[in-house]
Each structure stands twice: as C-alpha cells, then as structure tokens.
C-alpha cells in the first residue's frame, strides 16, 4: 500500500555562528536540483563513436521560498550569508525524520511584494560538496 510523505512538518535549519542549528522560519516550499556530472570525453582514434566518462558531480542548488519575517533568526543568518559569502551547514528534515545535510552558500536572494499580499523571498543556495541523506 502506498504511503504519502506530506510536506507539513518539514524543517530547514542553518548553523549559526556558534554552530547551533537554527530553523529558517516562514519556509513554505523548496526545490532541490539533482546532481549532474560533467561528461569527460575519452574518444581516441580507435573509437567508432564518441566515448565518455562521468566527471565529478555538481550537487546543484536548493531554492527556498520564504514568507518574510523581520525578527526571524534563520532568515537573519541567510541575509548575513548573502553579504559575507560564508558557507554553512544546512539540514532539511522531512516529517518522518529523514534528513538531507549539505554545506552551501547563499547565491541570491530575491524579495517579492505584490498588492494585497505579503512580503516573501526566494533564496537560492549553491551546494558545496556532497549531500548526505540519512534515516532517523
């Protein structure tokens, strides 16, 4: 029987200056691009077609969509990271306790405001290194 993994209860944390995991409040959606590998050509004179080897994976990016909150410690850390270029540990935890842990820096922050709506922002994180998935 199929089960449903709901998004409610998902948390995203970032390490603060004291290496304490701090929840990024207001997060309402996220997307994770999958790892992509470079194609390293290894064709030679004996080849009958192009030949390739996989290169190192680029783990991609994570985009967080967040409802802006002026006094949120997690959002404050993201704003600081955007300015100083620091790399920190992030952890995404689903409702069942499975985690995705990775180091990343803030690549961009886009803030949005529409009439008759609330402020929100889109934060793009560039993953540096690998992503570790773990069961609870």
Short mmCIF file of N, CA and C in Angstrom, two decimals:
data_model
loop_
_atom_site.label_atom_id
_atom_site.label_comp_id
_atom_site.label_asym_id
_atom_site.label_seq_id
_atom_site.Cartn_x
_atom_site.Cartn_y
_atom_site.Cartn_z
N UNK A 1 0.84 -1.18 0.00
CA UNK A 1 0.00 0.00 0.00
C UNK A 1 0.89 1.25 0.00
N UNK A 2 0.58 2.17 -0.86
CA UNK A 2 1.36 3.40 -0.97
C UNK A 2 1.11 4.30 0.22
N UNK A 3 2.15 5.00 0.64
CA UNK A 3 2.01 5.98 1.71
C UNK A 3 2.28 7.36 1.15
N UNK A 4 1.81 8.35 1.85
CA UNK A 4 2.01 9.74 1.43
C UNK A 4 3.01 10.41 2.36
N UNK A 5 4.05 10.96 1.79
CA UNK A 5 5.01 11.74 2.55
C UNK A 5 4.61 13.20 2.43
N UNK A 6 4.00 13.70 3.48
CA UNK A 6 3.49 15.07 3.45
C UNK A 6 4.60 16.08 3.71
N UNK A 7 4.40 17.28 3.19
CA UNK A 7 5.40 18.34 3.40
C UNK A 7 5.21 19.05 4.73
N UNK A 8 4.00 18.99 5.30
CA UNK A 8 3.79 19.62 6.59
C UNK A 8 4.73 18.98 7.60
N UNK A 9 5.37 19.81 8.41
CA UNK A 9 6.32 19.31 9.39
C UNK A 9 7.75 19.32 8.91
N UNK A 10 7.97 19.63 7.62
CA UNK A 10 9.34 19.73 7.10
C UNK A 10 10.01 20.95 7.72
N UNK A 11 11.27 20.80 8.10
CA UNK A 11 12.03 21.93 8.64
C UNK A 11 13.31 22.11 7.84
N UNK A 12 13.79 23.35 7.80
CA UNK A 12 15.07 23.68 7.20
C UNK A 12 15.84 24.45 8.25
N UNK A 13 17.06 23.98 8.56
CA UNK A 13 17.90 24.68 9.53
C UNK A 13 19.23 25.07 8.90
N UNK A 14 19.84 26.09 9.48
CA UNK A 14 21.17 26.56 9.08
C UNK A 14 21.97 26.77 10.36
N UNK A 15 23.26 26.47 10.33
CA UNK A 15 24.10 26.69 11.51
C UNK A 15 24.35 28.17 11.72
N UNK A 16 24.26 28.58 12.99
CA UNK A 16 24.60 29.96 13.32
C UNK A 16 26.10 30.06 13.63
N UNK A 17 26.54 31.22 14.11
CA UNK A 17 27.97 31.43 14.38
C UNK A 17 28.51 30.50 15.47
N UNK A 18 27.62 29.98 16.33
CA UNK A 18 28.03 29.08 17.40
C UNK A 18 27.83 27.62 17.02
N UNK A 19 27.57 27.37 15.72
CA UNK A 19 27.34 26.02 15.16
C UNK A 19 26.07 25.37 15.71
N UNK A 20 25.11 26.20 16.08
CA UNK A 20 23.81 25.72 16.54
C UNK A 20 22.84 25.74 15.36
N UNK A 21 22.09 24.65 15.16
CA UNK A 21 21.11 24.59 14.08
C UNK A 21 19.97 25.54 14.39
N UNK A 22 19.72 26.47 13.48
CA UNK A 22 18.68 27.49 13.65
C UNK A 22 17.64 27.31 12.55
N UNK A 23 16.38 27.17 12.94
CA UNK A 23 15.30 26.98 11.96
C UNK A 23 15.10 28.24 11.14
N UNK A 24 14.91 28.05 9.84
CA UNK A 24 14.59 29.17 8.94
C UNK A 24 13.07 29.27 8.91
N UNK A 25 12.54 30.21 9.66
CA UNK A 25 11.09 30.38 9.78
C UNK A 25 10.46 30.88 8.51
N UNK A 26 9.18 30.59 8.34
CA UNK A 26 8.43 31.08 7.19
C UNK A 26 8.63 30.32 5.91
N UNK A 27 9.44 29.25 5.92
CA UNK A 27 9.68 28.48 4.70
C UNK A 27 8.40 27.74 4.34
N UNK A 28 7.93 27.94 3.09
CA UNK A 28 6.69 27.27 2.68
C UNK A 28 6.87 26.35 1.47
N UNK A 29 8.01 26.44 0.79
CA UNK A 29 8.30 25.48 -0.28
C UNK A 29 9.79 25.48 -0.54
N UNK A 30 10.26 24.39 -1.15
CA UNK A 30 11.65 24.30 -1.52
C UNK A 30 11.78 23.39 -2.72
N UNK A 31 12.88 23.57 -3.44
CA UNK A 31 13.19 22.67 -4.56
C UNK A 31 14.68 22.38 -4.52
N UNK A 32 15.00 21.13 -4.86
CA UNK A 32 16.38 20.67 -4.85
C UNK A 32 16.70 20.16 -6.25
N UNK A 33 17.70 20.75 -6.89
CA UNK A 33 18.11 20.22 -8.19
C UNK A 33 18.99 19.01 -7.95
N UNK A 34 18.85 18.02 -8.78
CA UNK A 34 19.64 16.80 -8.63
C UNK A 34 21.07 17.00 -9.07
N UNK A 35 21.91 16.06 -8.66
CA UNK A 35 23.32 16.12 -9.03
C UNK A 35 23.49 15.89 -10.53
N UNK A 36 24.39 16.64 -11.12
CA UNK A 36 24.71 16.47 -12.54
C UNK A 36 26.22 16.27 -12.65
N UNK A 37 26.62 15.38 -13.53
CA UNK A 37 28.03 15.10 -13.72
C UNK A 37 28.51 15.71 -15.04
N UNK A 38 29.76 16.15 -15.04
CA UNK A 38 30.39 16.59 -16.28
C UNK A 38 30.60 15.36 -17.16
N UNK A 39 30.56 15.55 -18.45
CA UNK A 39 30.88 14.49 -19.39
C UNK A 39 32.32 14.69 -19.86
N UNK A 40 33.18 13.75 -19.52
CA UNK A 40 34.59 13.84 -19.91
C UNK A 40 34.80 12.96 -21.13
N UNK A 41 35.14 13.59 -22.22
CA UNK A 41 35.32 12.83 -23.45
C UNK A 41 36.62 12.02 -23.40
N UNK A 42 36.55 10.76 -23.83
CA UNK A 42 37.73 9.90 -23.86
C UNK A 42 37.87 9.22 -25.22
N UNK A 43 37.29 9.83 -26.23
CA UNK A 43 37.36 9.31 -27.59
C UNK A 43 38.81 9.31 -28.08
N UNK A 44 39.18 8.24 -28.79
CA UNK A 44 40.51 8.19 -29.40
C UNK A 44 40.38 7.68 -30.83
N UNK A 45 41.52 7.49 -31.50
CA UNK A 45 41.50 7.08 -32.91
C UNK A 45 40.84 5.72 -33.12
N UNK A 46 40.83 4.87 -32.14
CA UNK A 46 40.23 3.54 -32.27
C UNK A 46 38.73 3.55 -32.02
N UNK A 47 38.19 4.66 -31.55
CA UNK A 47 36.75 4.74 -31.23
C UNK A 47 35.92 4.72 -32.50
N UNK A 48 34.76 4.07 -32.41
CA UNK A 48 33.81 4.07 -33.53
C UNK A 48 32.68 5.06 -33.28
N UNK A 49 32.61 5.58 -32.08
CA UNK A 49 31.66 6.62 -31.71
C UNK A 49 32.28 7.36 -30.52
N UNK A 50 31.77 8.53 -30.18
CA UNK A 50 32.31 9.27 -29.06
C UNK A 50 32.14 8.45 -27.78
N UNK A 51 33.17 8.51 -26.94
CA UNK A 51 33.15 7.79 -25.68
C UNK A 51 33.36 8.79 -24.54
N UNK A 52 32.71 8.52 -23.39
CA UNK A 52 32.73 9.44 -22.26
C UNK A 52 32.93 8.70 -20.95
N UNK A 53 33.43 9.43 -19.99
CA UNK A 53 33.50 9.00 -18.60
C UNK A 53 32.76 10.06 -17.77
N UNK A 54 32.14 9.63 -16.67
CA UNK A 54 31.49 10.63 -15.82
C UNK A 54 32.51 11.40 -15.00
N UNK A 55 32.29 12.69 -14.90
CA UNK A 55 33.14 13.53 -14.05
C UNK A 55 32.57 13.64 -12.66
N UNK A 56 33.11 14.55 -11.89
CA UNK A 56 32.62 14.77 -10.54
C UNK A 56 31.21 15.36 -10.58
N UNK A 57 30.36 14.96 -9.63
CA UNK A 57 29.01 15.53 -9.63
C UNK A 57 28.99 16.95 -9.08
N UNK A 58 28.12 17.75 -9.64
CA UNK A 58 27.79 19.08 -9.11
C UNK A 58 26.43 18.89 -8.45
N UNK A 59 26.36 19.00 -7.13
CA UNK A 59 25.13 18.70 -6.41
C UNK A 59 24.03 19.74 -6.64
N UNK A 60 24.35 20.82 -7.32
CA UNK A 60 23.30 21.75 -7.73
C UNK A 60 22.94 22.79 -6.70
N UNK A 61 21.66 23.13 -6.65
CA UNK A 61 21.15 24.22 -5.82
C UNK A 61 19.90 23.80 -5.08
N UNK A 62 19.64 24.54 -4.02
CA UNK A 62 18.38 24.43 -3.28
C UNK A 62 17.75 25.81 -3.29
N UNK A 63 16.48 25.88 -3.67
CA UNK A 63 15.77 27.15 -3.62
C UNK A 63 14.72 27.07 -2.53
N UNK A 64 14.76 28.03 -1.62
CA UNK A 64 13.80 28.13 -0.53
C UNK A 64 12.86 29.30 -0.81
N UNK A 65 11.57 29.06 -0.71
CA UNK A 65 10.58 30.13 -0.80
C UNK A 65 10.09 30.40 0.62
N UNK A 66 10.20 31.66 1.04
CA UNK A 66 10.04 32.01 2.44
C UNK A 66 9.10 33.20 2.59
N UNK A 67 8.20 33.14 3.57
CA UNK A 67 7.39 34.30 3.96
C UNK A 67 8.30 35.16 4.84
N UNK A 68 8.53 36.39 4.44
CA UNK A 68 9.46 37.26 5.16
C UNK A 68 8.99 37.53 6.58
N UNK A 69 9.93 37.42 7.51
CA UNK A 69 9.69 37.73 8.92
C UNK A 69 10.89 38.53 9.42
N UNK A 70 10.65 39.78 9.83
CA UNK A 70 11.75 40.67 10.19
C UNK A 70 12.57 40.20 11.39
N UNK A 71 11.99 39.47 12.30
CA UNK A 71 12.71 39.08 13.52
C UNK A 71 13.01 37.58 13.56
N UNK A 72 13.20 36.94 12.41
CA UNK A 72 13.48 35.51 12.37
C UNK A 72 14.99 35.28 12.32
N UNK A 73 15.52 34.55 13.30
CA UNK A 73 16.97 34.33 13.40
C UNK A 73 17.51 33.59 12.17
N UNK A 74 16.77 32.60 11.66
CA UNK A 74 17.22 31.86 10.48
C UNK A 74 17.30 32.74 9.25
N UNK A 75 16.28 33.58 9.04
CA UNK A 75 16.30 34.50 7.90
C UNK A 75 17.41 35.53 8.05
N UNK A 76 17.68 35.96 9.30
CA UNK A 76 18.78 36.90 9.54
C UNK A 76 20.12 36.29 9.14
N UNK A 77 20.31 35.00 9.44
CA UNK A 77 21.55 34.31 9.07
C UNK A 77 21.69 34.28 7.55
N UNK A 78 20.59 33.99 6.83
CA UNK A 78 20.65 33.98 5.36
C UNK A 78 21.05 35.34 4.82
N UNK A 79 20.48 36.41 5.39
CA UNK A 79 20.83 37.76 4.95
C UNK A 79 22.32 38.05 5.18
N UNK A 80 22.84 37.63 6.33
CA UNK A 80 24.26 37.81 6.63
C UNK A 80 25.12 37.02 5.65
N UNK A 81 24.74 35.77 5.39
CA UNK A 81 25.47 34.92 4.45
C UNK A 81 25.50 35.53 3.06
N UNK A 82 24.38 36.16 2.66
CA UNK A 82 24.32 36.80 1.35
C UNK A 82 25.36 37.90 1.25
N UNK A 83 25.62 38.58 2.36
CA UNK A 83 26.59 39.67 2.35
C UNK A 83 28.03 39.22 2.49
N UNK A 84 28.27 38.15 3.29
CA UNK A 84 29.66 37.79 3.57
C UNK A 84 30.17 36.58 2.78
N UNK A 85 29.30 35.89 2.06
CA UNK A 85 29.72 34.76 1.23
C UNK A 85 30.11 33.52 2.01
N UNK A 86 29.73 33.44 3.28
CA UNK A 86 30.13 32.28 4.09
C UNK A 86 29.39 31.01 3.67
N UNK A 87 30.04 29.89 3.94
CA UNK A 87 29.47 28.56 3.69
C UNK A 87 29.09 27.97 5.04
N UNK A 88 27.86 27.48 5.13
CA UNK A 88 27.37 26.90 6.39
C UNK A 88 26.65 25.60 6.11
N UNK A 89 26.44 24.85 7.19
CA UNK A 89 25.71 23.58 7.07
C UNK A 89 24.20 23.82 7.13
N UNK A 90 23.49 23.16 6.23
CA UNK A 90 22.04 23.18 6.19
C UNK A 90 21.52 21.76 6.38
N UNK A 91 20.36 21.65 7.01
CA UNK A 91 19.71 20.35 7.17
C UNK A 91 18.23 20.50 6.83
N UNK A 92 17.76 19.68 5.90
CA UNK A 92 16.33 19.61 5.58
C UNK A 92 15.83 18.32 6.20
N UNK A 93 14.81 18.41 7.04
CA UNK A 93 14.25 17.24 7.73
C UNK A 93 12.79 17.11 7.35
N UNK A 94 12.41 15.92 6.84
CA UNK A 94 11.00 15.72 6.48
C UNK A 94 10.20 15.28 7.70
N UNK A 95 8.88 15.13 7.51
CA UNK A 95 8.00 14.83 8.64
C UNK A 95 8.30 13.48 9.30
N UNK A 96 8.98 12.58 8.60
CA UNK A 96 9.31 11.28 9.17
C UNK A 96 10.70 11.26 9.80
N UNK A 97 11.43 12.38 9.73
CA UNK A 97 12.74 12.48 10.34
C UNK A 97 13.91 12.18 9.43
N UNK A 98 13.65 11.89 8.16
CA UNK A 98 14.76 11.69 7.21
C UNK A 98 15.40 13.04 6.91
N UNK A 99 16.72 13.04 6.76
CA UNK A 99 17.43 14.31 6.57
C UNK A 99 18.24 14.34 5.30
N UNK A 100 18.47 15.55 4.83
CA UNK A 100 19.42 15.85 3.76
C UNK A 100 20.31 16.94 4.33
N UNK A 101 21.60 16.64 4.46
CA UNK A 101 22.55 17.57 5.08
C UNK A 101 23.58 17.97 4.03
N UNK A 102 23.87 19.27 3.96
CA UNK A 102 24.82 19.77 2.96
C UNK A 102 25.37 21.11 3.39
N UNK A 103 26.53 21.46 2.85
CA UNK A 103 27.10 22.78 3.02
C UNK A 103 26.72 23.62 1.81
N UNK A 104 26.45 24.90 2.04
CA UNK A 104 26.05 25.78 0.93
C UNK A 104 26.32 27.23 1.28
N UNK A 105 26.34 28.05 0.24
CA UNK A 105 26.38 29.50 0.42
C UNK A 105 25.15 30.09 -0.26
N UNK A 106 24.79 31.31 0.14
CA UNK A 106 23.65 31.99 -0.48
C UNK A 106 24.13 32.55 -1.81
N UNK A 107 23.53 32.05 -2.89
CA UNK A 107 23.87 32.52 -4.23
C UNK A 107 23.08 33.77 -4.58
N UNK A 108 21.81 33.83 -4.15
CA UNK A 108 20.99 35.01 -4.41
C UNK A 108 19.77 35.02 -3.50
N UNK A 109 19.27 36.22 -3.24
CA UNK A 109 18.00 36.42 -2.54
C UNK A 109 17.18 37.39 -3.37
N UNK A 110 15.97 36.97 -3.72
CA UNK A 110 15.04 37.82 -4.46
C UNK A 110 13.83 38.07 -3.58
N UNK A 111 13.53 39.34 -3.30
CA UNK A 111 12.37 39.67 -2.48
C UNK A 111 11.22 40.06 -3.38
N UNK A 112 10.00 39.66 -2.96
CA UNK A 112 8.80 39.90 -3.76
C UNK A 112 7.73 40.57 -2.91
N UNK A 113 7.04 41.55 -3.51
CA UNK A 113 5.91 42.20 -2.85
C UNK A 113 4.88 42.52 -3.91
N UNK A 114 3.67 42.03 -3.71
CA UNK A 114 2.56 42.31 -4.61
C UNK A 114 1.46 43.03 -3.84
N UNK A 115 0.61 43.76 -4.55
CA UNK A 115 -0.53 44.41 -3.93
C UNK A 115 -1.42 43.36 -3.29
N UNK A 116 -1.97 43.68 -2.12
CA UNK A 116 -2.88 42.80 -1.40
C UNK A 116 -2.26 41.43 -1.15
N UNK A 117 -1.01 41.44 -0.71
CA UNK A 117 -0.29 40.19 -0.44
C UNK A 117 0.71 40.45 0.68
N UNK A 118 1.58 39.51 0.94
CA UNK A 118 2.60 39.68 1.96
C UNK A 118 3.99 39.59 1.32
N UNK A 119 4.98 40.13 1.99
CA UNK A 119 6.36 40.04 1.51
C UNK A 119 6.81 38.59 1.57
N UNK A 120 7.52 38.16 0.53
CA UNK A 120 8.19 36.88 0.59
C UNK A 120 9.50 36.98 -0.16
N UNK A 121 10.30 35.93 -0.05
CA UNK A 121 11.60 35.95 -0.72
C UNK A 121 11.92 34.57 -1.23
N UNK A 122 12.73 34.53 -2.26
CA UNK A 122 13.25 33.30 -2.82
C UNK A 122 14.75 33.31 -2.60
N UNK A 123 15.25 32.29 -1.90
CA UNK A 123 16.68 32.21 -1.57
C UNK A 123 17.27 31.02 -2.30
N UNK A 124 18.28 31.27 -3.12
CA UNK A 124 18.96 30.19 -3.83
C UNK A 124 20.28 29.90 -3.14
N UNK A 125 20.44 28.63 -2.74
CA UNK A 125 21.65 28.15 -2.08
C UNK A 125 22.44 27.32 -3.06
N UNK A 126 23.73 27.57 -3.18
CA UNK A 126 24.61 26.75 -4.01
C UNK A 126 25.28 25.73 -3.11
N UNK A 127 25.06 24.45 -3.41
CA UNK A 127 25.63 23.38 -2.60
C UNK A 127 27.11 23.26 -2.90
N UNK A 128 27.92 23.16 -1.84
CA UNK A 128 29.36 22.98 -1.95
C UNK A 128 29.69 21.61 -1.35
N UNK A 129 30.13 20.68 -2.20
CA UNK A 129 30.39 19.32 -1.74
C UNK A 129 29.18 18.44 -1.98
N UNK A 130 29.08 17.38 -1.19
CA UNK A 130 28.01 16.41 -1.38
C UNK A 130 26.82 16.64 -0.48
N UNK A 131 25.75 15.89 -0.75
CA UNK A 131 24.54 15.88 0.07
C UNK A 131 24.47 14.52 0.75
N UNK A 132 24.31 14.52 2.07
CA UNK A 132 24.20 13.29 2.82
C UNK A 132 22.75 13.06 3.21
N UNK A 133 22.19 11.94 2.78
CA UNK A 133 20.83 11.58 3.16
C UNK A 133 20.91 10.55 4.27
N UNK A 134 20.06 10.72 5.29
CA UNK A 134 20.11 9.80 6.43
C UNK A 134 18.71 9.51 6.94
N UNK A 135 18.52 8.29 7.42
CA UNK A 135 17.27 7.88 8.04
C UNK A 135 17.29 8.30 9.50
N UNK A 136 16.11 8.42 10.10
CA UNK A 136 16.06 8.84 11.52
C UNK A 136 16.69 7.79 12.44
#
